[in-house]
PDB file of C-alpha atoms and ligand atoms in Angstrom:
ATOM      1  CA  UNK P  40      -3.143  -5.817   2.539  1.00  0.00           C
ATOM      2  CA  UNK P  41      -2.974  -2.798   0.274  1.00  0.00           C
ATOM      3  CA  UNK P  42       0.074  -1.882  -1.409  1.00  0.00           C
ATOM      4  CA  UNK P  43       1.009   2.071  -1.670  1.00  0.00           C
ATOM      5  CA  UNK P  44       4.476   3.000  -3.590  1.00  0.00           C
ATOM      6  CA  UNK P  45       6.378   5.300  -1.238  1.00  0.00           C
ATOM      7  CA  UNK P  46       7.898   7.374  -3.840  1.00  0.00           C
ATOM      8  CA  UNK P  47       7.635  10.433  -6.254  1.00  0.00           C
ATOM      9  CA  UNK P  48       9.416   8.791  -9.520  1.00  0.00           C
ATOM     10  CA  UNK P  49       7.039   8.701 -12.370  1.00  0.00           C
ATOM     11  CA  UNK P  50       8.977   5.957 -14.165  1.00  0.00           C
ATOM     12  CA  UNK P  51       9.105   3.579 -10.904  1.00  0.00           C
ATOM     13  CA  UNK P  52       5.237   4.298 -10.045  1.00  0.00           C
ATOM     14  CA  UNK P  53       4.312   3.651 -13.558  1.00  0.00           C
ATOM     15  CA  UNK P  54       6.870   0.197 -14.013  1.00  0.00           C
ATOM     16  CA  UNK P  55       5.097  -1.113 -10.793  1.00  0.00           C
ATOM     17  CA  UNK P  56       1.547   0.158 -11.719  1.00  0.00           C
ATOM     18  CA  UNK P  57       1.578  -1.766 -15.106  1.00  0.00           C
ATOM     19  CA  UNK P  58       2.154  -5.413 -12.486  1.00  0.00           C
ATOM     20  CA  UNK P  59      -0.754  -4.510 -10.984  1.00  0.00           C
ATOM     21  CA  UNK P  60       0.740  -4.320  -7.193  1.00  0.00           C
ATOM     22  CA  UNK P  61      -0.362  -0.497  -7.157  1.00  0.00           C
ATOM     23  CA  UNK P  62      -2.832   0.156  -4.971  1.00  0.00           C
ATOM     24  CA  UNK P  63      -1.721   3.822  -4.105  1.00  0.00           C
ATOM     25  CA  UNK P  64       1.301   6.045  -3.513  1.00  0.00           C
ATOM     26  CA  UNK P  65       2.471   8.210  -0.915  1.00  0.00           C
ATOM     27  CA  UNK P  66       5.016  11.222  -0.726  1.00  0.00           C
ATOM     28  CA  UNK P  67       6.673  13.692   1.021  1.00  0.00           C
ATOM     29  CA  UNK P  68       9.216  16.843   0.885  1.00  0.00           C
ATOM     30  CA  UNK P  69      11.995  14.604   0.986  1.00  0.00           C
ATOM     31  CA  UNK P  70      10.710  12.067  -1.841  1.00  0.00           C
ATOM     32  CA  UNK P  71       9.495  15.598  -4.103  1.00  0.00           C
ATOM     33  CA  UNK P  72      12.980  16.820  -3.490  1.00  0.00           C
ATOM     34  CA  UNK P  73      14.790  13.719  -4.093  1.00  0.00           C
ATOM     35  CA  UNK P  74      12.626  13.148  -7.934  1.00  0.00           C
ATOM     36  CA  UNK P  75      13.434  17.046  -8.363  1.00  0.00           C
ATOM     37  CA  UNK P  76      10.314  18.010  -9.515  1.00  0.00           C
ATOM     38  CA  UNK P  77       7.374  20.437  -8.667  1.00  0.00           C
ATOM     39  CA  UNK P  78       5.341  19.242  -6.343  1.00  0.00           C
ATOM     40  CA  UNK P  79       1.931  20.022  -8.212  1.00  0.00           C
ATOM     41  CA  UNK P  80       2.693  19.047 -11.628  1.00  0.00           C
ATOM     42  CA  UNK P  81       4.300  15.499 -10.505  1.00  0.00           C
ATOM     43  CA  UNK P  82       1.256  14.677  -7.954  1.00  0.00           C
ATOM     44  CA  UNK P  83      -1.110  15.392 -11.096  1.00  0.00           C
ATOM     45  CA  UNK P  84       1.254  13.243 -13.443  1.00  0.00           C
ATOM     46  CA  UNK P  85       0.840  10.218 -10.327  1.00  0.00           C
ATOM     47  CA  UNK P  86      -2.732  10.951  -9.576  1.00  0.00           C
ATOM     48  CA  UNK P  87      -3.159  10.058 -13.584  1.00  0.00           C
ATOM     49  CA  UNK P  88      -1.168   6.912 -13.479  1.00  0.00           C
ATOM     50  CA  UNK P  89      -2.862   5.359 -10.032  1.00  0.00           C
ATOM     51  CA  UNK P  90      -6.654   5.061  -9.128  1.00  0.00           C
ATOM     52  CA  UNK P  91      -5.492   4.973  -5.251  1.00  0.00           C
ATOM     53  CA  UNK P  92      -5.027   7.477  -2.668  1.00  0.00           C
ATOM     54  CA  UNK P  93      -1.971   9.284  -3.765  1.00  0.00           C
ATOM     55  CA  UNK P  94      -0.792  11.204  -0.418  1.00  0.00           C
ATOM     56  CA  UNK P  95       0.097  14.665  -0.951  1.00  0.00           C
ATOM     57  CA  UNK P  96       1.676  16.272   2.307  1.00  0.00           C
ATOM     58  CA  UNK P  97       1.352  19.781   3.422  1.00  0.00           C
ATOM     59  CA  UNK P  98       4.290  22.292   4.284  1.00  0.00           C
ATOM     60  CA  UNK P  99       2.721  24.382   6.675  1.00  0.00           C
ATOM     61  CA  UNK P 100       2.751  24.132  10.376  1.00  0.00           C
ATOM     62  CA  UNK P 101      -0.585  25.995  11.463  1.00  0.00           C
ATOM     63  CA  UNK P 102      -3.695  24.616  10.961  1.00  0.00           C
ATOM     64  CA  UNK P 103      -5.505  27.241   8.840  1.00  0.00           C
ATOM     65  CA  UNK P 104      -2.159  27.178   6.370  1.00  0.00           C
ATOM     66  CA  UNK P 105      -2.024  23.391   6.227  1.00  0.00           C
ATOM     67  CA  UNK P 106      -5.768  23.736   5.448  1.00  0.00           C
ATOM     68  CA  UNK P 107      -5.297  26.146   2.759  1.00  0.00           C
ATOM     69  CA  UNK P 108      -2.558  23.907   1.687  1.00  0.00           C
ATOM     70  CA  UNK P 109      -4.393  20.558   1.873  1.00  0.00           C
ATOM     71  CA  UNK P 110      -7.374  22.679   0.013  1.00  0.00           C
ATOM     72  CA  UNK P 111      -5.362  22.905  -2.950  1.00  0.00           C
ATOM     73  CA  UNK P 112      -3.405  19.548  -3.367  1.00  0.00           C
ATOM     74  CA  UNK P 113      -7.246  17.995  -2.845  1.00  0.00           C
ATOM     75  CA  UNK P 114      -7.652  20.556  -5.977  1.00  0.00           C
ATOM     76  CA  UNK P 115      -5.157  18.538  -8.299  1.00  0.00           C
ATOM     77  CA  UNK P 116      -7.315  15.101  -8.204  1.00  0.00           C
ATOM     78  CA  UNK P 117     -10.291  13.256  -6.527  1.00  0.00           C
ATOM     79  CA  UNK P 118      -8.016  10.550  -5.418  1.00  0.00           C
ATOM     80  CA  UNK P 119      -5.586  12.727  -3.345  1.00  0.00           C
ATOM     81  CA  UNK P 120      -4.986  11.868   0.086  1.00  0.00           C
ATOM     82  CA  UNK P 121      -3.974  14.898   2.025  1.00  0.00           C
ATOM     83  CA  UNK P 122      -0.894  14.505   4.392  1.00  0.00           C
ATOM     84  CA  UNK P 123      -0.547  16.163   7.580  1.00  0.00           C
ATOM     85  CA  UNK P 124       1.807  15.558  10.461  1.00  0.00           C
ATOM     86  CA  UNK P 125       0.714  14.223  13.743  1.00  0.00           C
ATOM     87  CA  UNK P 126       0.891  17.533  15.555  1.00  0.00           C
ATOM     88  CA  UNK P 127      -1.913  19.315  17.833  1.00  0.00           C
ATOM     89  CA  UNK P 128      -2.688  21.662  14.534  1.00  0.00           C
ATOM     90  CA  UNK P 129      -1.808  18.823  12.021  1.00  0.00           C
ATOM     91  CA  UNK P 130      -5.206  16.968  13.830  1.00  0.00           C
ATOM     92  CA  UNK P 131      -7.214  20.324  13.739  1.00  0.00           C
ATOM     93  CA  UNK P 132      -6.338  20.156   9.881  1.00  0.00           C
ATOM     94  CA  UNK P 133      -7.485  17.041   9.832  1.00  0.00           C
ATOM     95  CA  UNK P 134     -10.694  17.393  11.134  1.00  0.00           C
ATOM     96  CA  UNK P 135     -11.341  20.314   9.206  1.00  0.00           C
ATOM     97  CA  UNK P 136     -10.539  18.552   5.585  1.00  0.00           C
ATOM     98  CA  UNK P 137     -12.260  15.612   6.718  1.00  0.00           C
ATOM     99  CA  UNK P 138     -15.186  17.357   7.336  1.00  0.00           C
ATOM    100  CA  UNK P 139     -14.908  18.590   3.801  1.00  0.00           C
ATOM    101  CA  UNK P 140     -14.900  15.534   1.919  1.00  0.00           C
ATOM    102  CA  UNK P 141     -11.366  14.718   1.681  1.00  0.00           C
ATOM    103  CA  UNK P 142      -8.846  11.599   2.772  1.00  0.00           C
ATOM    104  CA  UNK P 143      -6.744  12.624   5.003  1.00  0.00           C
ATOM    105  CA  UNK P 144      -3.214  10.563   6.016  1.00  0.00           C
ATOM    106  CA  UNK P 145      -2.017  12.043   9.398  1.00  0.00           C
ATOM    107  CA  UNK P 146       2.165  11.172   9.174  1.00  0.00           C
ATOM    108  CA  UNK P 147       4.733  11.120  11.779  1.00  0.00           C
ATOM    109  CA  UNK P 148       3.445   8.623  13.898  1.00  0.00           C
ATOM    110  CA  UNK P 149       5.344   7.399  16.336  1.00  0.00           C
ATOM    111  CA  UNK P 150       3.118   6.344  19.317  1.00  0.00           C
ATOM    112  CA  UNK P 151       0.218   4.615  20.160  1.00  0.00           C
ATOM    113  CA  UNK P 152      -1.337   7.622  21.736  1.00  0.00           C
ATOM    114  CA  UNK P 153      -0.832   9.896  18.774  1.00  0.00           C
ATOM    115  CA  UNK P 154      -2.807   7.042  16.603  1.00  0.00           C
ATOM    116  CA  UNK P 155      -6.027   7.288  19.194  1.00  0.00           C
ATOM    117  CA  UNK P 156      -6.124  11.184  18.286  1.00  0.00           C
ATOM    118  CA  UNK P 157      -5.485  10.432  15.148  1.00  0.00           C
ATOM    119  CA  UNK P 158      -8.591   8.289  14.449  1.00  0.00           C
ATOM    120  CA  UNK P 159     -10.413  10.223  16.517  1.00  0.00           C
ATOM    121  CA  UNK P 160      -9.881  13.263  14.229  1.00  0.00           C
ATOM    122  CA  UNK P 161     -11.648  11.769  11.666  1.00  0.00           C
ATOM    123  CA  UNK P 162      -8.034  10.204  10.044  1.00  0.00           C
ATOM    124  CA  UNK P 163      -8.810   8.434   6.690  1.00  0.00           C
ATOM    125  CA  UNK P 164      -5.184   6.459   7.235  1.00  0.00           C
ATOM    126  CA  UNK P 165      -2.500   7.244  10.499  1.00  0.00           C
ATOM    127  CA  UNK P 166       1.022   6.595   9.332  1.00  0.00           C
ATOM    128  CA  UNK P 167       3.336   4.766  12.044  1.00  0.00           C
ATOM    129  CA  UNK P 168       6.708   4.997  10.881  1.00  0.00           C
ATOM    130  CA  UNK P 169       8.533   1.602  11.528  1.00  0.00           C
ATOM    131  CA  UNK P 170      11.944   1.990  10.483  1.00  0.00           C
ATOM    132  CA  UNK P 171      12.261   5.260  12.009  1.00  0.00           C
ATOM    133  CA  UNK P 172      11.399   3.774  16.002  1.00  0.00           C
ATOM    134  CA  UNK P 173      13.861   0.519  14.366  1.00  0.00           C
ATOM    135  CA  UNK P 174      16.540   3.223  13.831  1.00  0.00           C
ATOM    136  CA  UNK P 175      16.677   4.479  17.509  1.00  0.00           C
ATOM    137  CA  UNK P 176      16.821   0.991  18.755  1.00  0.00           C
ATOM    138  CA  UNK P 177      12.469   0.235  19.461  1.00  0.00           C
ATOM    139  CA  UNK P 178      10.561  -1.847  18.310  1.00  0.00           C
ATOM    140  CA  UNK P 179       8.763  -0.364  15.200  1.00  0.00           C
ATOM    141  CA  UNK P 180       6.351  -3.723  14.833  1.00  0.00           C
ATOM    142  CA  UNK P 181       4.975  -3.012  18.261  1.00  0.00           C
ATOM    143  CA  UNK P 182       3.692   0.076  17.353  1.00  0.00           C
ATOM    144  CA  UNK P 183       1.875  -1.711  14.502  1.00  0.00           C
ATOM    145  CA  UNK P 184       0.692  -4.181  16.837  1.00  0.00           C
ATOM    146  CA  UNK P 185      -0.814  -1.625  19.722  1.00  0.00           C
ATOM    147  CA  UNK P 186      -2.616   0.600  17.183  1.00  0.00           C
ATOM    148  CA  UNK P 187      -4.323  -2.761  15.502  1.00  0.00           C
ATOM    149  CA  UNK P 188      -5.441  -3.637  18.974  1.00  0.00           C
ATOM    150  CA  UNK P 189      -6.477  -0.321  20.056  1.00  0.00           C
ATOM    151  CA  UNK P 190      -8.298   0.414  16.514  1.00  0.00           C
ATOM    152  CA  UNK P 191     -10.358  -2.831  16.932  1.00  0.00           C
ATOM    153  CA  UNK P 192     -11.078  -2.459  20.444  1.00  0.00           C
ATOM    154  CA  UNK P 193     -13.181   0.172  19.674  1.00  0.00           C
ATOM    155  CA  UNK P 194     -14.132  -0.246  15.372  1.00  0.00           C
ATOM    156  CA  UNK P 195     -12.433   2.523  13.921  1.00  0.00           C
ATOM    157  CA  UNK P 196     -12.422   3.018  10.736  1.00  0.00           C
ATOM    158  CA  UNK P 197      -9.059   4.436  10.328  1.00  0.00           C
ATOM    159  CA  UNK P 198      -7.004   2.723   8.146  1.00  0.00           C
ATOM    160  CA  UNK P 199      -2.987   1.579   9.308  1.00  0.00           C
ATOM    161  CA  UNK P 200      -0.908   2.596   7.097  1.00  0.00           C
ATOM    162  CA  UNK P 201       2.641   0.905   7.975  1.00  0.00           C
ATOM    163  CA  UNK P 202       5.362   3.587   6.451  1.00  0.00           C
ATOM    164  CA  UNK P 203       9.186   3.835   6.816  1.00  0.00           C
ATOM    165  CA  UNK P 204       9.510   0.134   5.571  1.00  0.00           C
ATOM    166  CA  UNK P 205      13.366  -0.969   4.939  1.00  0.00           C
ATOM    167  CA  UNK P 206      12.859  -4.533   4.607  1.00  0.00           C
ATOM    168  CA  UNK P 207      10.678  -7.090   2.972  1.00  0.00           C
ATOM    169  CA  UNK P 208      10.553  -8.575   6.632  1.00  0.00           C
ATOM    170  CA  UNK P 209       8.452  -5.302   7.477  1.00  0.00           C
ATOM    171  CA  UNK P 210       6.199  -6.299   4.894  1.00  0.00           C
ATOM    172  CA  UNK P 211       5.250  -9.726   5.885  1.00  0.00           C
ATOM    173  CA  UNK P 212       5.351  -8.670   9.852  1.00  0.00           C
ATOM    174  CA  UNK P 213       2.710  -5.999   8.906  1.00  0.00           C
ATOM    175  CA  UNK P 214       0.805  -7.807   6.747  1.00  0.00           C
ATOM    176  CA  UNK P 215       0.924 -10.947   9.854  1.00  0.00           C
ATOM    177  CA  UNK P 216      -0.258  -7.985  12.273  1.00  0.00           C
ATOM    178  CA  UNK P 217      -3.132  -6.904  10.139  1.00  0.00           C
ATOM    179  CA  UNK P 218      -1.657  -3.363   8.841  1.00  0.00           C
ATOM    180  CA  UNK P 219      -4.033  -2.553   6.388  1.00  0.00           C
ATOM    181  CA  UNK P 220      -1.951  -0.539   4.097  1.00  0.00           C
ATOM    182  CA  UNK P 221       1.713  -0.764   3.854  1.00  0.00           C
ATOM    183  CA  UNK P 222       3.763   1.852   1.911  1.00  0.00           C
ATOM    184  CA  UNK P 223       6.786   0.499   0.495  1.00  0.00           C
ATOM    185  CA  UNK P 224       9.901   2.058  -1.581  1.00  0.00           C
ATOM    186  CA  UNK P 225       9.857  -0.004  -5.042  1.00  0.00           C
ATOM    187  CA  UNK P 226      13.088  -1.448  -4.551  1.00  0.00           C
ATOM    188  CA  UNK P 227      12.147  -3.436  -1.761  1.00  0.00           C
ATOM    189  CA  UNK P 228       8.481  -4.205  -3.514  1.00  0.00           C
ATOM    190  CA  UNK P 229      10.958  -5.785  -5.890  1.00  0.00           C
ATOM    191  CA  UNK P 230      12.797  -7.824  -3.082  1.00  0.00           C
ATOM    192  CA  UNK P 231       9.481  -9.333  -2.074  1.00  0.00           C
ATOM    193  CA  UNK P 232       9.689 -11.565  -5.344  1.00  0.00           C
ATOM    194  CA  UNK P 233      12.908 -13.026  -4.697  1.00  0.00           C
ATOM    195  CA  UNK P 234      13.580 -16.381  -3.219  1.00  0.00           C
ATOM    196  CA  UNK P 235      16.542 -18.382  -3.477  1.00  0.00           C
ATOM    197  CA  UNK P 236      15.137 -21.749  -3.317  1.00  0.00           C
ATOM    198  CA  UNK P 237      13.209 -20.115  -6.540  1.00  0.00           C
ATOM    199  CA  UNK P 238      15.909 -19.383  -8.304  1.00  0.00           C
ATOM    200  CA  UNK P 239      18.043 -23.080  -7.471  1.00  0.00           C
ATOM    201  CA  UNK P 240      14.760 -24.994  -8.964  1.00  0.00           C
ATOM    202  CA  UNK P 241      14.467 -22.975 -12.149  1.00  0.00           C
ATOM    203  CA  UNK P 242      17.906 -23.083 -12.972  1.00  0.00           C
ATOM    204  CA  UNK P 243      17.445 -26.961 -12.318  1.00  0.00           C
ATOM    205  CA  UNK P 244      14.048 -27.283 -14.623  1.00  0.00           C
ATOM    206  CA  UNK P 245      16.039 -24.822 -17.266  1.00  0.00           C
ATOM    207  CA  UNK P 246      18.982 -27.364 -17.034  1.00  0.00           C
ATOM    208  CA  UNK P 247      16.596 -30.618 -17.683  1.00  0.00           C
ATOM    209  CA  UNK P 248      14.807 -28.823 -20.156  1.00  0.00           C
ATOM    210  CA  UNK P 249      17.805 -27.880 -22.275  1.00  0.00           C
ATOM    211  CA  UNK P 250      18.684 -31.615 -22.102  1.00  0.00           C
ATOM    212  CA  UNK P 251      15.239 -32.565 -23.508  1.00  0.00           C
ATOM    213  CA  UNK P 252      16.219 -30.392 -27.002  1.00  0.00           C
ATOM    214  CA  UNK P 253      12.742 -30.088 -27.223  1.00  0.00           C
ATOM    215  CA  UNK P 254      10.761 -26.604 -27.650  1.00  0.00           C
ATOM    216  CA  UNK P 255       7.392 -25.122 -26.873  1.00  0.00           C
ATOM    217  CA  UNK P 256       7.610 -22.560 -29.963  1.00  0.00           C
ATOM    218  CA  UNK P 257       8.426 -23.652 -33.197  1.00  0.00           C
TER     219      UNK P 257
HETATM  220  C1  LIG S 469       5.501   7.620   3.850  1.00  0.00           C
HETATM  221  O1  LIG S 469       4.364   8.014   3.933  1.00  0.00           O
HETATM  222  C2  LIG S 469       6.590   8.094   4.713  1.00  0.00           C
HETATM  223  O2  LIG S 469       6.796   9.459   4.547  1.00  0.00           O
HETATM  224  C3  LIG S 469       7.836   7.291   4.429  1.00  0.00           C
HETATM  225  O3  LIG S 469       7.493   5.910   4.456  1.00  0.00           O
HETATM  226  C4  LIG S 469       8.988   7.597   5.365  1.00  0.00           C
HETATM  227  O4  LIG S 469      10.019   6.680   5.111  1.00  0.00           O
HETATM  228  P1  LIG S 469      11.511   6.913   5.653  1.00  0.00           P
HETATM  229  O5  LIG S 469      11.499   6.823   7.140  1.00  0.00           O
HETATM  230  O6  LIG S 469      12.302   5.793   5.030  1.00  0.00           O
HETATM  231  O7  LIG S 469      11.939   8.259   5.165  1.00  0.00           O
END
């Protein structure tokens, strides 16, 4: 499974980048708001840190504006993925910028229906948001579940891209499910390290070690 960085902070993309776990990153308004910066600039600044699809979502709500839109954040790097939400001109944008060369991520998702036009649109990557449907009391892993089945009941190419992920338990539920991509805020790509049974058994080999007096440099 791929791992995209769902967030617009230069400093966490490039921290997570240099590990090598940075396979992409995808924004929106609210993560460009919340990093404070100008949309352009910092989606050149990411597209220069990360070889990935770095999503890049448009503000407009009819198609030939969210084209014009998508146009230009393509404009900023090869590697942009344009975002555009799951609406009936958000998939006429799609297919339009498809058609034209570039990824496209269609966000919003929230039902397996919306993922069928998605694909069908020509989507590069449909965006199911889990923690959203969690919030309201659904089941946001079902949703994963039904667009992997319907995807591979007919081979499209489309590529699942699990978004609104809250827990490390997403992670490893999507990845079990067969999500290709998951997008993940870098706090909890930092919770997928820990283990407490891995921190009991180093402090134990630490503990034997220091009893050895030995060292391995100098
Ligand atoms: C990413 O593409 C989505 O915009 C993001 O994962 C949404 O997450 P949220 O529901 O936590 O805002």
């Amino acid at each position: 499974m791929k791992f995209f960085i769902d967030t617009a902070e230069i400093d966490e993309i490039r921290e997570l980048a240099a590990t090598g776990m940075v396979d992409g990153v995808t924004t929106n308004p609210s993560l460009i708001m919340k990093a404070g910066r100008e949309i352009l600039e910092v989606t050149r600044e990411i597209c220069a840190i990360v070889d990935g699809p770095v999503s890049a979502e448009v503000t407009a709500t009819a198609s030939e504006a969210m084209i014009a839109e998508g146009t230009k954040l393509a404009a900023i790097a090869p590697n942009i993925a344009v975002k555009v939400p799951m609406t009936w001109d958000g998939l006429k944008a799609c297919k339009a910028l498809t058609d034209a060369g570039h990824m496209v991520n269609v966000t919003l998702c929230f039902s397996a229906n919306q993922a069928l036009l998605a694909a069908k649109a020509g989507a590069t990557f449909i965006s199911p948001f889990i923690g959203r449907l969690d919030d309201i009391g659904l089941e946001g892993m079902e949703l994963i579940a039904d667009i992997r089945q319907i995807y591979d009941n007919y081979q499209f190419e489309t590529q699942i891209l699990a978004a609104s992920i809250r827990t490390v338990n997403h992670v490893a539920v999507a990845a079990k499910i067969g999500a290709d991509v998951a997008t993940i805020p870098p706090a909890v790509v930092k919770k997928l390290a820990d283990h407490p049974l891995t921190d009991k058994g180093l402090d134990a080999f630490l503990a034997d070690w220091a009893k050895t007096g030995q060292k391995i440099l100098g």
